[in-house]
Coordinates of C-alpha atoms in Angstrom, one line a residue:
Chain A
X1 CA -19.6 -36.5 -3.9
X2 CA -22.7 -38.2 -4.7
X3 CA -25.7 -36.6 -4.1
X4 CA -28.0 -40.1 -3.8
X5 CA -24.9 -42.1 -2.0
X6 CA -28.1 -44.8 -0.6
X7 CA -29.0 -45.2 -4.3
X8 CA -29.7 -49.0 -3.4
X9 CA -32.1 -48.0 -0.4
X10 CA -34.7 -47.5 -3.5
X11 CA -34.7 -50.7 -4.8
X12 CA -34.4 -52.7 -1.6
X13 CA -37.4 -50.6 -1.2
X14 CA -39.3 -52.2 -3.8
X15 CA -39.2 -55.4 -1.9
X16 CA -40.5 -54.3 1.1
X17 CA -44.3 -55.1 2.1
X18 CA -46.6 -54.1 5.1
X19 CA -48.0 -57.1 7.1
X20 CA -51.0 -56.5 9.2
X21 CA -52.5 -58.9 11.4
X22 CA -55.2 -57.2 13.9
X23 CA -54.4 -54.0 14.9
X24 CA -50.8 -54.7 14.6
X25 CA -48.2 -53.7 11.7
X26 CA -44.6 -54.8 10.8
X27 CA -42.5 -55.3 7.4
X28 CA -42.1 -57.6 5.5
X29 CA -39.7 -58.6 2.5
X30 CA -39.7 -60.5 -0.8
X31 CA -38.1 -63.9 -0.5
X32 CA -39.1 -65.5 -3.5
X33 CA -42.0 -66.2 -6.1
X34 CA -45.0 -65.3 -4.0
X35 CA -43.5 -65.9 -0.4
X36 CA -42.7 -62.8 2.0
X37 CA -40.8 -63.2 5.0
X38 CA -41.7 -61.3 8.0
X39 CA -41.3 -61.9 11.9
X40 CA -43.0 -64.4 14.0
X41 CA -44.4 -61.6 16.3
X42 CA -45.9 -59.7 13.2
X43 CA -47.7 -62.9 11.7
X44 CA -48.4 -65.7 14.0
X45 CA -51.1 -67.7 12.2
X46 CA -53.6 -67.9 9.7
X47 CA -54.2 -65.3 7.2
X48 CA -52.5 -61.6 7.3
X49 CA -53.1 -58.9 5.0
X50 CA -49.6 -57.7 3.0
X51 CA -49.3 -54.0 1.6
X52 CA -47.5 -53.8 -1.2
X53 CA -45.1 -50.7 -2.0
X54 CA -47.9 -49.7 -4.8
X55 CA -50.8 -49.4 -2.7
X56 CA -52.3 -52.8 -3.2
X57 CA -53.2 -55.1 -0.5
X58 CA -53.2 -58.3 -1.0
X59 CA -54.7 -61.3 1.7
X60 CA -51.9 -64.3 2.6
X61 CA -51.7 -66.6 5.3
X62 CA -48.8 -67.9 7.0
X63 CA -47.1 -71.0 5.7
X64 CA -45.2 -71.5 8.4
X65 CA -43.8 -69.1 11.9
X66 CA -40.8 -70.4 13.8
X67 CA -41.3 -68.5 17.3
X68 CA -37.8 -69.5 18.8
X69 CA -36.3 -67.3 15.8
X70 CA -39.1 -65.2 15.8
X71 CA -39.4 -65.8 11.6
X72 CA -42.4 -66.1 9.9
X73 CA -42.6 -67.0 6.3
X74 CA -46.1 -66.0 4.1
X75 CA -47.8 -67.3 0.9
X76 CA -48.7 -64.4 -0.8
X77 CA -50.4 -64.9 -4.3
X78 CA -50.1 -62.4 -7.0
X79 CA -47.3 -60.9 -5.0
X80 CA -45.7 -59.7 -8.1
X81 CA -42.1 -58.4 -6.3
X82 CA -38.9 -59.2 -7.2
X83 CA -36.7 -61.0 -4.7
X84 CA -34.5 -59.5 -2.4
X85 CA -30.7 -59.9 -3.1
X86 CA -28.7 -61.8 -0.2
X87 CA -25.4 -61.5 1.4
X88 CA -24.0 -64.1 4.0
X89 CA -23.9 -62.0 6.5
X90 CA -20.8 -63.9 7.9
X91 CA -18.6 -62.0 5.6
X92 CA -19.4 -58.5 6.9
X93 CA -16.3 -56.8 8.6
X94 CA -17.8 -54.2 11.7
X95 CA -17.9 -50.2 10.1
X96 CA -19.6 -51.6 6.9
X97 CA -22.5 -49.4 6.0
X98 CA -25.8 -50.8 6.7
X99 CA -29.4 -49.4 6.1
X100 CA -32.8 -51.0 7.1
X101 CA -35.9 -50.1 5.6
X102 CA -39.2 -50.3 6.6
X103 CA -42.9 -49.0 8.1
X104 CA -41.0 -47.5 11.9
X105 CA -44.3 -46.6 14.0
X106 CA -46.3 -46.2 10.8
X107 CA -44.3 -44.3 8.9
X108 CA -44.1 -46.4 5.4
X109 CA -41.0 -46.8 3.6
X110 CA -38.7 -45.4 6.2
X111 CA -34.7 -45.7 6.1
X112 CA -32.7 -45.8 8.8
X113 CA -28.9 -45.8 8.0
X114 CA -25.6 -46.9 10.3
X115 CA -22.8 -49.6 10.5
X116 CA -22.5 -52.9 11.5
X117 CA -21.8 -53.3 15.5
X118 CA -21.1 -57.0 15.6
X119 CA -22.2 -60.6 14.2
X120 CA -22.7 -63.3 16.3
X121 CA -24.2 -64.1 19.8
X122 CA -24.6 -60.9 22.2
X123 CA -21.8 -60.5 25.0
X124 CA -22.1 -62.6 29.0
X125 CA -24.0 -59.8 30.7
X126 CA -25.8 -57.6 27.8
X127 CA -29.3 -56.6 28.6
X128 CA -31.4 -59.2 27.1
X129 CA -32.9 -62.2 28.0
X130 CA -30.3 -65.2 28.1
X131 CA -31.9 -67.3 25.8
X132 CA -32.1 -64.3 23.0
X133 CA -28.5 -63.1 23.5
X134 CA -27.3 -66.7 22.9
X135 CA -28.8 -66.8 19.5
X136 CA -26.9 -65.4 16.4
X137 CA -27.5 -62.0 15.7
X138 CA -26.4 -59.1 13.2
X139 CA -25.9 -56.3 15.3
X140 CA -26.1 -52.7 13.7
X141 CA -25.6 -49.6 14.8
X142 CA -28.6 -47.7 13.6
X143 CA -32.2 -47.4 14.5
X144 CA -34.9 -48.8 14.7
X145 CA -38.8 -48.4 16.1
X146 CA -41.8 -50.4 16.2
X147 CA -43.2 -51.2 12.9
X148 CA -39.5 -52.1 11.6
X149 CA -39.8 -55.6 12.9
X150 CA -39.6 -57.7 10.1
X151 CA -38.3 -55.2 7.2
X152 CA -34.3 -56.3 5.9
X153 CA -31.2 -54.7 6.9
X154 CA -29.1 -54.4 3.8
X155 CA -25.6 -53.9 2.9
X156 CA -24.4 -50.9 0.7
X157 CA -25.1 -52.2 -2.5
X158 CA -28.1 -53.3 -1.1
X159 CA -27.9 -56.9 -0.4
X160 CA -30.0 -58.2 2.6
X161 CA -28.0 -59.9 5.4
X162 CA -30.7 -59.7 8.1
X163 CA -33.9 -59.2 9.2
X164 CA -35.1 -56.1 11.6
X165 CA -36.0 -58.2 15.2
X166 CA -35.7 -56.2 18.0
X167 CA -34.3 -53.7 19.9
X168 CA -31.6 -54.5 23.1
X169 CA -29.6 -51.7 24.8
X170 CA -30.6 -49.2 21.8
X171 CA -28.8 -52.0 19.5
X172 CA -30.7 -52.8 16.4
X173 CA -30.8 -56.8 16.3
X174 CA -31.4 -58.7 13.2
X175 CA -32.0 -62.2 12.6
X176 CA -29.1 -63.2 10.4
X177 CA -30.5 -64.2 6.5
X178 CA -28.6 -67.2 6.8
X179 CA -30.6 -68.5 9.5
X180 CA -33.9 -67.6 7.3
X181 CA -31.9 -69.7 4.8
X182 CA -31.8 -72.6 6.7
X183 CA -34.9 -72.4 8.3
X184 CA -37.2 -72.2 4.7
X185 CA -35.0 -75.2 3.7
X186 CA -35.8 -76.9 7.1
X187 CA -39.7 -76.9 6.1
X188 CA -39.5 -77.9 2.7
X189 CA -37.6 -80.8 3.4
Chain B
X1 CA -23.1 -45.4 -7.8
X2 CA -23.4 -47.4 -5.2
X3 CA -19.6 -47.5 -5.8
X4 CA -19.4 -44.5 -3.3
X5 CA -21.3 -45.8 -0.4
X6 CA -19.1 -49.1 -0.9
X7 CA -16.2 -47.9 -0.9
X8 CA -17.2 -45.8 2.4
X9 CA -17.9 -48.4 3.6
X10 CA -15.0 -50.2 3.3
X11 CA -12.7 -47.5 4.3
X12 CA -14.8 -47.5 7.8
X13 CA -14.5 -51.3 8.3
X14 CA -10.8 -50.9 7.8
X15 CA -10.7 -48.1 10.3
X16 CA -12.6 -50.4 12.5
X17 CA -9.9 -53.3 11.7
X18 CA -7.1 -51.4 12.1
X19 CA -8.0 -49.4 15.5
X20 CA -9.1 -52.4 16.8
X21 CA -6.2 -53.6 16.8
X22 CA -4.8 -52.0 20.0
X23 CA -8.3 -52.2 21.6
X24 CA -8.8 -55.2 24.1
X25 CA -11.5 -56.6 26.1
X26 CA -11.3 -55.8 30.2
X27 CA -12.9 -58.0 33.2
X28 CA -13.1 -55.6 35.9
X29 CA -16.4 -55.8 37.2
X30 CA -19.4 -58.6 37.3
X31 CA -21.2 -59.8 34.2
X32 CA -20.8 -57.6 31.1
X33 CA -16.8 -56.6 30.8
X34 CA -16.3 -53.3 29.2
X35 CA -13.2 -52.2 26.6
X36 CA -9.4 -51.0 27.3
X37 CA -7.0 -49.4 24.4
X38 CA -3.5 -50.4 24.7
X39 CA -2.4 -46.7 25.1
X40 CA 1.8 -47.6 25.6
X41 CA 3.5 -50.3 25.5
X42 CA 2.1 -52.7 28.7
X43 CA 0.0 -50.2 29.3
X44 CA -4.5 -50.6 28.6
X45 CA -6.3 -47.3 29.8
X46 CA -10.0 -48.0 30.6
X47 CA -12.5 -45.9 32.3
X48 CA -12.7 -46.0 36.4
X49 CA -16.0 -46.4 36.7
X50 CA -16.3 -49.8 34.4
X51 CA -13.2 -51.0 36.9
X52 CA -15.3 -52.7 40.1
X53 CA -12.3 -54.3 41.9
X54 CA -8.3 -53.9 42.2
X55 CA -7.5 -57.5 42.2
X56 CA -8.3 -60.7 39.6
X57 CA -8.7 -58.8 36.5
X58 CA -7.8 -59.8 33.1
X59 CA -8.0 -58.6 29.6
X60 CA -8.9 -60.0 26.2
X61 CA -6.4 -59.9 23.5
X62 CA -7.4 -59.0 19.8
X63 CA -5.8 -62.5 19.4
X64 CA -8.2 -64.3 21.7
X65 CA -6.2 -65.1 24.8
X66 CA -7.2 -63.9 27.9
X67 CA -4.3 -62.5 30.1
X68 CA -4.4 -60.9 33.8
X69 CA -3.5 -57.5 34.4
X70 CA -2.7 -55.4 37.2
X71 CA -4.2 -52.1 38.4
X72 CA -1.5 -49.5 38.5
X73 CA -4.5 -46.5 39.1
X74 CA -7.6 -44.9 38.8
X75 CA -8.7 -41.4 38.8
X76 CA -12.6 -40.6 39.2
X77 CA -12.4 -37.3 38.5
X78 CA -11.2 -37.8 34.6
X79 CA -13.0 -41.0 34.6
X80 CA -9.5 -43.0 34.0
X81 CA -8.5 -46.4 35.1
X82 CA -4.9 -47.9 33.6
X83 CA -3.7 -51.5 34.0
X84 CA -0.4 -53.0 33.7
X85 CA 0.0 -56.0 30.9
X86 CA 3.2 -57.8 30.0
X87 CA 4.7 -55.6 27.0
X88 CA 5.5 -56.6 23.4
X89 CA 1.4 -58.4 23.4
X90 CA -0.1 -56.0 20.5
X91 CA 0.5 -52.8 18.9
X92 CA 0.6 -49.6 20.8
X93 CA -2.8 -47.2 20.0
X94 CA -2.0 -44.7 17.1
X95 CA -2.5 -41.4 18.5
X96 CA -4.4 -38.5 16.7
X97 CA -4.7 -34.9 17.5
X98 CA -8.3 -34.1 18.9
X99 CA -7.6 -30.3 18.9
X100 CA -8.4 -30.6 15.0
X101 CA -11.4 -31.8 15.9
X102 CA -14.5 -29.8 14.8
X103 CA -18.4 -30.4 14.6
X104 CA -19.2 -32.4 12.1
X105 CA -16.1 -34.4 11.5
X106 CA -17.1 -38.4 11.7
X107 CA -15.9 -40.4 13.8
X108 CA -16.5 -44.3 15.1
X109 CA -16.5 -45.9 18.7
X110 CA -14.7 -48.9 19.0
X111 CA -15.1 -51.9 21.6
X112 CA -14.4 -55.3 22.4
X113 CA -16.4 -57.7 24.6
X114 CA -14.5 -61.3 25.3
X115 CA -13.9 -63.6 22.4
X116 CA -16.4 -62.2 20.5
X117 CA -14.0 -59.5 18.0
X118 CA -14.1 -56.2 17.1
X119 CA -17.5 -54.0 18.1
X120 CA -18.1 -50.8 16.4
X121 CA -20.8 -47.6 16.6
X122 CA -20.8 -44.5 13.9
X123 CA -21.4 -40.3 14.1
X124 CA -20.4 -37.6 14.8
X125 CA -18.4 -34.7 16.0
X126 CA -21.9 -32.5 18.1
X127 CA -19.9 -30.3 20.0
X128 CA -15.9 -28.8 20.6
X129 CA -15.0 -26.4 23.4
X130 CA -11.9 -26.1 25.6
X131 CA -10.9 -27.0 29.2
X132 CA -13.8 -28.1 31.1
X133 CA -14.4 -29.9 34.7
X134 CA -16.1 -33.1 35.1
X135 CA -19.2 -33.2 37.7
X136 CA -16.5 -35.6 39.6
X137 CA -13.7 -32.9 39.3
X138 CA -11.2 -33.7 37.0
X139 CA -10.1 -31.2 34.7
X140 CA -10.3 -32.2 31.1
X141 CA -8.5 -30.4 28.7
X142 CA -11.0 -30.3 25.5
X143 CA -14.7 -30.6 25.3
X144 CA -15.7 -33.4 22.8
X145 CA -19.4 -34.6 22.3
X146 CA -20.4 -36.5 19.9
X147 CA -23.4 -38.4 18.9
X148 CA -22.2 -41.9 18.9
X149 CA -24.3 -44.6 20.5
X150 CA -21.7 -45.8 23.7
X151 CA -23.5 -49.3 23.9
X152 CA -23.5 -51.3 27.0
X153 CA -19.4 -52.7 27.2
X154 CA -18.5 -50.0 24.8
X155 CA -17.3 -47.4 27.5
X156 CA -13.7 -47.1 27.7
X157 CA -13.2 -47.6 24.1
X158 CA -11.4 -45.5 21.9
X159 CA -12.9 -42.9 19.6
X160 CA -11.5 -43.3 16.2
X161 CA -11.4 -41.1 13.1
X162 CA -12.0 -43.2 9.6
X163 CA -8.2 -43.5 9.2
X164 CA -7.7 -44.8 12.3
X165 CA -6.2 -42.3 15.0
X166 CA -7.6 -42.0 18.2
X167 CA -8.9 -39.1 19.5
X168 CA -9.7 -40.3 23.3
X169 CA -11.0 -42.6 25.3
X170 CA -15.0 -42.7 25.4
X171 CA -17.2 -42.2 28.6
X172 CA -20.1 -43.6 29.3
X173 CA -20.3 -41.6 32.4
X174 CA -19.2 -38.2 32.5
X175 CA -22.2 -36.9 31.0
X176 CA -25.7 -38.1 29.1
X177 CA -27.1 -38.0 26.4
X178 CA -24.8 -37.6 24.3
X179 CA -20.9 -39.3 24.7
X180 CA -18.3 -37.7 26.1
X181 CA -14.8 -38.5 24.9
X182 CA -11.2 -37.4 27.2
X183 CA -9.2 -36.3 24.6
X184 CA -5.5 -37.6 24.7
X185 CA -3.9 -34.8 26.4
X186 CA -5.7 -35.6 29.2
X187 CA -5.2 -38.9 29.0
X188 CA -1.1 -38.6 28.7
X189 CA -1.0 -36.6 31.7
X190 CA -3.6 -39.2 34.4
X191 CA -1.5 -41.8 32.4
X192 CA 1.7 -40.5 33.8
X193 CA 0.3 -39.5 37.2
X194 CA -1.3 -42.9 37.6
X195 CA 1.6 -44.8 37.0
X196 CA 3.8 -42.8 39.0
X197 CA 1.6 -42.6 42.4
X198 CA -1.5 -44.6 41.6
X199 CA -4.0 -41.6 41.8
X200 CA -3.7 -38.0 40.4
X201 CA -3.0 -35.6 43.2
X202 CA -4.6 -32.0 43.5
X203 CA -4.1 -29.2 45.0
X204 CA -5.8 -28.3 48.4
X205 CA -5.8 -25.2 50.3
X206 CA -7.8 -26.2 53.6
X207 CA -10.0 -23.0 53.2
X208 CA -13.6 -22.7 52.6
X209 CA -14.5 -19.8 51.2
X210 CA -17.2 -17.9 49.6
X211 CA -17.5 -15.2 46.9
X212 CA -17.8 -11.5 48.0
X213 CA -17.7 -8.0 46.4
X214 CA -16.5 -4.8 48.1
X215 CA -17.8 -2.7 45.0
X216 CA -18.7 -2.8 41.0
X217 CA -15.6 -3.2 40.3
X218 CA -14.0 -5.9 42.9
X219 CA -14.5 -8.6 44.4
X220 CA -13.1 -11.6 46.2
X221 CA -13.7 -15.1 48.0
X222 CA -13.9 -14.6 51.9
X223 CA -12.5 -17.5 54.2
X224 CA -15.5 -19.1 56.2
X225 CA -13.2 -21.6 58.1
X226 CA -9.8 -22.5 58.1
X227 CA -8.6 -26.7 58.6
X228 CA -6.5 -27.0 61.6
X229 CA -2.8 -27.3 60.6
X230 CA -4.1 -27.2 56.4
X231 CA -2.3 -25.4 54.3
X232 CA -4.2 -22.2 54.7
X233 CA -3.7 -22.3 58.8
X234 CA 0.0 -22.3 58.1
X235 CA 0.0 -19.7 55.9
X236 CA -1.8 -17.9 58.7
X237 CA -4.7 -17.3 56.9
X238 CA -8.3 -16.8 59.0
X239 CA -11.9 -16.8 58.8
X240 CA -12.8 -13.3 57.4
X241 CA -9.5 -13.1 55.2
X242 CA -10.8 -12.0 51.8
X243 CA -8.5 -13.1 49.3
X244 CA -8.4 -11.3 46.2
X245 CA -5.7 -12.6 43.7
X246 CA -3.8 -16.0 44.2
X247 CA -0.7 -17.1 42.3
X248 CA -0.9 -13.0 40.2
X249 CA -4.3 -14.1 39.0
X250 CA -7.1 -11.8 40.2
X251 CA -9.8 -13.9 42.3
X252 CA -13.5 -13.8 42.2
X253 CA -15.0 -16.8 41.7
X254 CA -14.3 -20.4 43.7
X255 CA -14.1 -21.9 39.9
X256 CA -11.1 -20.0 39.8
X257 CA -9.5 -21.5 42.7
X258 CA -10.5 -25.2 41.3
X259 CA -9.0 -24.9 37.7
X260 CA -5.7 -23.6 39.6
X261 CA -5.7 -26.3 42.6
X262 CA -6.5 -29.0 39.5
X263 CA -3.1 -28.5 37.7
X264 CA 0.3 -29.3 38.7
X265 CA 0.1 -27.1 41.8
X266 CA 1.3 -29.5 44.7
X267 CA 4.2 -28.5 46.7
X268 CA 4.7 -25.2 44.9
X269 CA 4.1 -21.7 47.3
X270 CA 1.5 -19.2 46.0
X271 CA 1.6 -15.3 46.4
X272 CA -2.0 -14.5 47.9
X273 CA -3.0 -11.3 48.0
X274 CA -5.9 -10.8 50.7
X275 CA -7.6 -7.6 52.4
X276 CA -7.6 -7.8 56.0
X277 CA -9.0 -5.4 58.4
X278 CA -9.4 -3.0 55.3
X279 CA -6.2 -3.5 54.7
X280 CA -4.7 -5.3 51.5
X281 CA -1.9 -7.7 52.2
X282 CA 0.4 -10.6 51.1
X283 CA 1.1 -13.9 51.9
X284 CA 3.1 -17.1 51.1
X285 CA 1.0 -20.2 50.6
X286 CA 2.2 -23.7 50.5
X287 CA -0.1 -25.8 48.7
X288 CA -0.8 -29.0 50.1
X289 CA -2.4 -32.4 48.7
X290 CA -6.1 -33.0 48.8
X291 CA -6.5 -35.2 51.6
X292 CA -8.2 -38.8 49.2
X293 CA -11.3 -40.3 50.7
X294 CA -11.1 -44.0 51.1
X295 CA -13.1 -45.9 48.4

């Protein structure tokens, strides 16, 4: 057997930023040339500072935050990061290995490993408000804590299909990359 | 290589896909439904304690559709509920042996909520052990912890090894933290009880009793009171009996008397072996049925 089976955790790793805004903290991950994406709740407006894996902080400011799907997307100049890789998370089958990766209360770099639960809306009657568990989400089976909350959940070869939410019934909850997709093209438009 | 994890990977979502496939979604109580496995043919086994009424409930089909099903029976003390379904709808459950079962081993939950597919947790084997008794009384024949997540509609789900036998059916409520899963012996023998009578009946003696010791070396469980026209009243037992060895097993503790009043016992007569008066003697006991509170 493999000794480093999460081999792709350390490059997915490379993509992952700290956002601070106040005396809050949350993830962040590389999108594209000099943009991060991050979660509403983490950046809500104006500028934020981003942490990059090396030490460096560097000062952005939101380009744009999309509260109903809790998705913020940052200008970061100088970011200097490659790109996360993508997966539609649409194709994932429930068992596939998943790991997210991010800053849980503090602690910087962090991975958490599991499965994928389920994809899609949460069942009639799961403990979350109704307007939440009607949206889309990729459900997995591992854990997270505060500080996640905007980091990626990646496949095992390390492609990103969602990004770290929230927390519902001890589910991990991820806002599927698809929807980030759609909503970046949404703006630019 | 990232080869290794992928191919892990795969192998669990198989699992997942191909367990699933006997695992169906049931409406039994308000709001959130919670998860059956087609155990035989026509037959889902659920847990009790997801099942809030007799009547009106249906099931969701790996397929999709939605069918009714009928309660055949339900047994608190193991924490089992089965339902009747047409047969021929989907593949009976392949069954696994939990006895080979050991700390460690992986393992997956597997649910099903509605329309919305196949759900799925992953972990491990915490803790083995042997027979045990549920906090509601059921005897259940191997202890199996694990530390799988039991999310909220995932009771009553199977738990599955990564090449697809079940193990058991998964608890959310027979104990906490971690999940409890009642292995398949268990679930074979409330199976057949529950379709054959609707409920599981155990043994009752109509005695309270309490442990005593004459010296170091023995001991016994003296009656307290007797149950007009019970089973121990018409073996003309009485309150200061102190019964010593029941059915050639030597008595001292109550626990005793449960794991021997939880198996097949009704109906069968018991040698009891009692001092009375200072004097040791013998008795015929015919044990009766535990009289079943109304729900």
């Amino acid at each position: 057997m493999n000794t480093a089976p999460y081999e792709a955790a350390a490059w997915v790793k490379d993509c992952v930023v700290e956002v601070r805004q106040g005396a809050g903290a949350g993830s962040g991950l590389t999108w594209a040339f000099d943009v991060v994406v991050t979660n509403a709740h983490v950046a809500r407006t104006g500028k934020v500072d981003v942490r990059l894996p090396n030490g460096q902080v560097r000062e952005a400011w939101v380009r744009f935050a999309d509260r109903e799907r809790d998705i913020a997307v940052l200008e970061v100049p100088r970011l200097g990061l490659p790109a996360v890789m993508r997966r539609d998370p649409a194709e994932l089958r429930p068992g596939e290995v998943l790991f997210a990766i991010g800053h849980p209360l503090g602690v910087r770099h962090a991975m958490s490993s599991g499965i994928l639960h389920a994809v899609g809306p949460l069942p009639d009657g799961y403990p979350v408000p109704p307007q939440l568990r009607r949206l889309a989400w990729v459900q997995a089976d591992l854990r997270l804590a505060p500080g996640n909350s905007g980091g990626p959940i990646a496949d095992a070869e390390g492609r990103v299909v969602g990004v770290s939410t929230m927390i519902a019934g001890g589910l991990a909850l991820a806002v599927p990359i698809t929807a980030v997709e759609a909503l970046v093209r949404a703006r630019a438009a | 290589m990232p080869a290794t994890l992928s191919t892990f990977s795969d192998q669990l979502a198989d699992a997942v896909e191909r367990g699933a496939k006997s695992v169906v979604s049931v409406h039994a109580r308000p709001r959130l439904p919670s998860t059956g496995v087609h155990w035989r043919d026509g037959v889902i086994v659920t847990t009790e304690a997801t099942v809030r009424r007799d009547e009106n409930i249906t099931v969701t089909l790996p397929d999709g559709r939605r069918i009714p099903a009928q309660l055949k029976g339900r047994d608190a003390g193991t924490d089992l509920a089965v339902l009747n379904i047409p047969a021929g709808q989907l593949p009976a459950a392949t069954l696994g042996d939990p006895t080979a079962l050991r700390p460690g081993h992986l393992v997956l939950a597997l649910g099903r909520s509605g329309d919305s597919g196949a759900r799925a947790a992953f972990g491990a084997v915490s803790a083995t052990g042997g027979k045990w008794r549920s906090w509601k009384g059921g005897e259940i024949d191997l202890w199996i912890q694990s530390d799988l997540t039991i999310y909220p509609g995932l009771g009553g789900g199977p738990l599955v090894s990564p090449d697809a036998t079940i193990f058991g059916i998964n608890s959310g409520g027979l104990s906490r933290p971690l999940a409890t899963t009642i292995p398949v012996s268990t679930v074979e023998r409330v199976v057949t009880q529950l379709l054959a009578k609707g409920y599981v009946a155990r043994g009752w003696l109509g005695a309270a009793m309490q442990p005593v010791r004459f010296s170091d070396q023995q001991g016994g469980l003296v009656i307290l009171s007797v149950e007009p026209d019970g089973p121990a009243a018409l073996a003309g037992l009485m309150v200061g009996d102190v019964i010593i060895s029941l059915d050639g097993h030597a008595i001292e503790h109550a626990d005793q008397v449960l794991e021997l009043l939880g198996g097949d016992v009704v109906g069968r007569t018991l040698k009891v072996e009692l001092v009375r008066g200072g004097k040791q003697e013998r008795v015929d006991l015919l044990v009766g049925e535990r009289p079943r509170r109304a729900r």
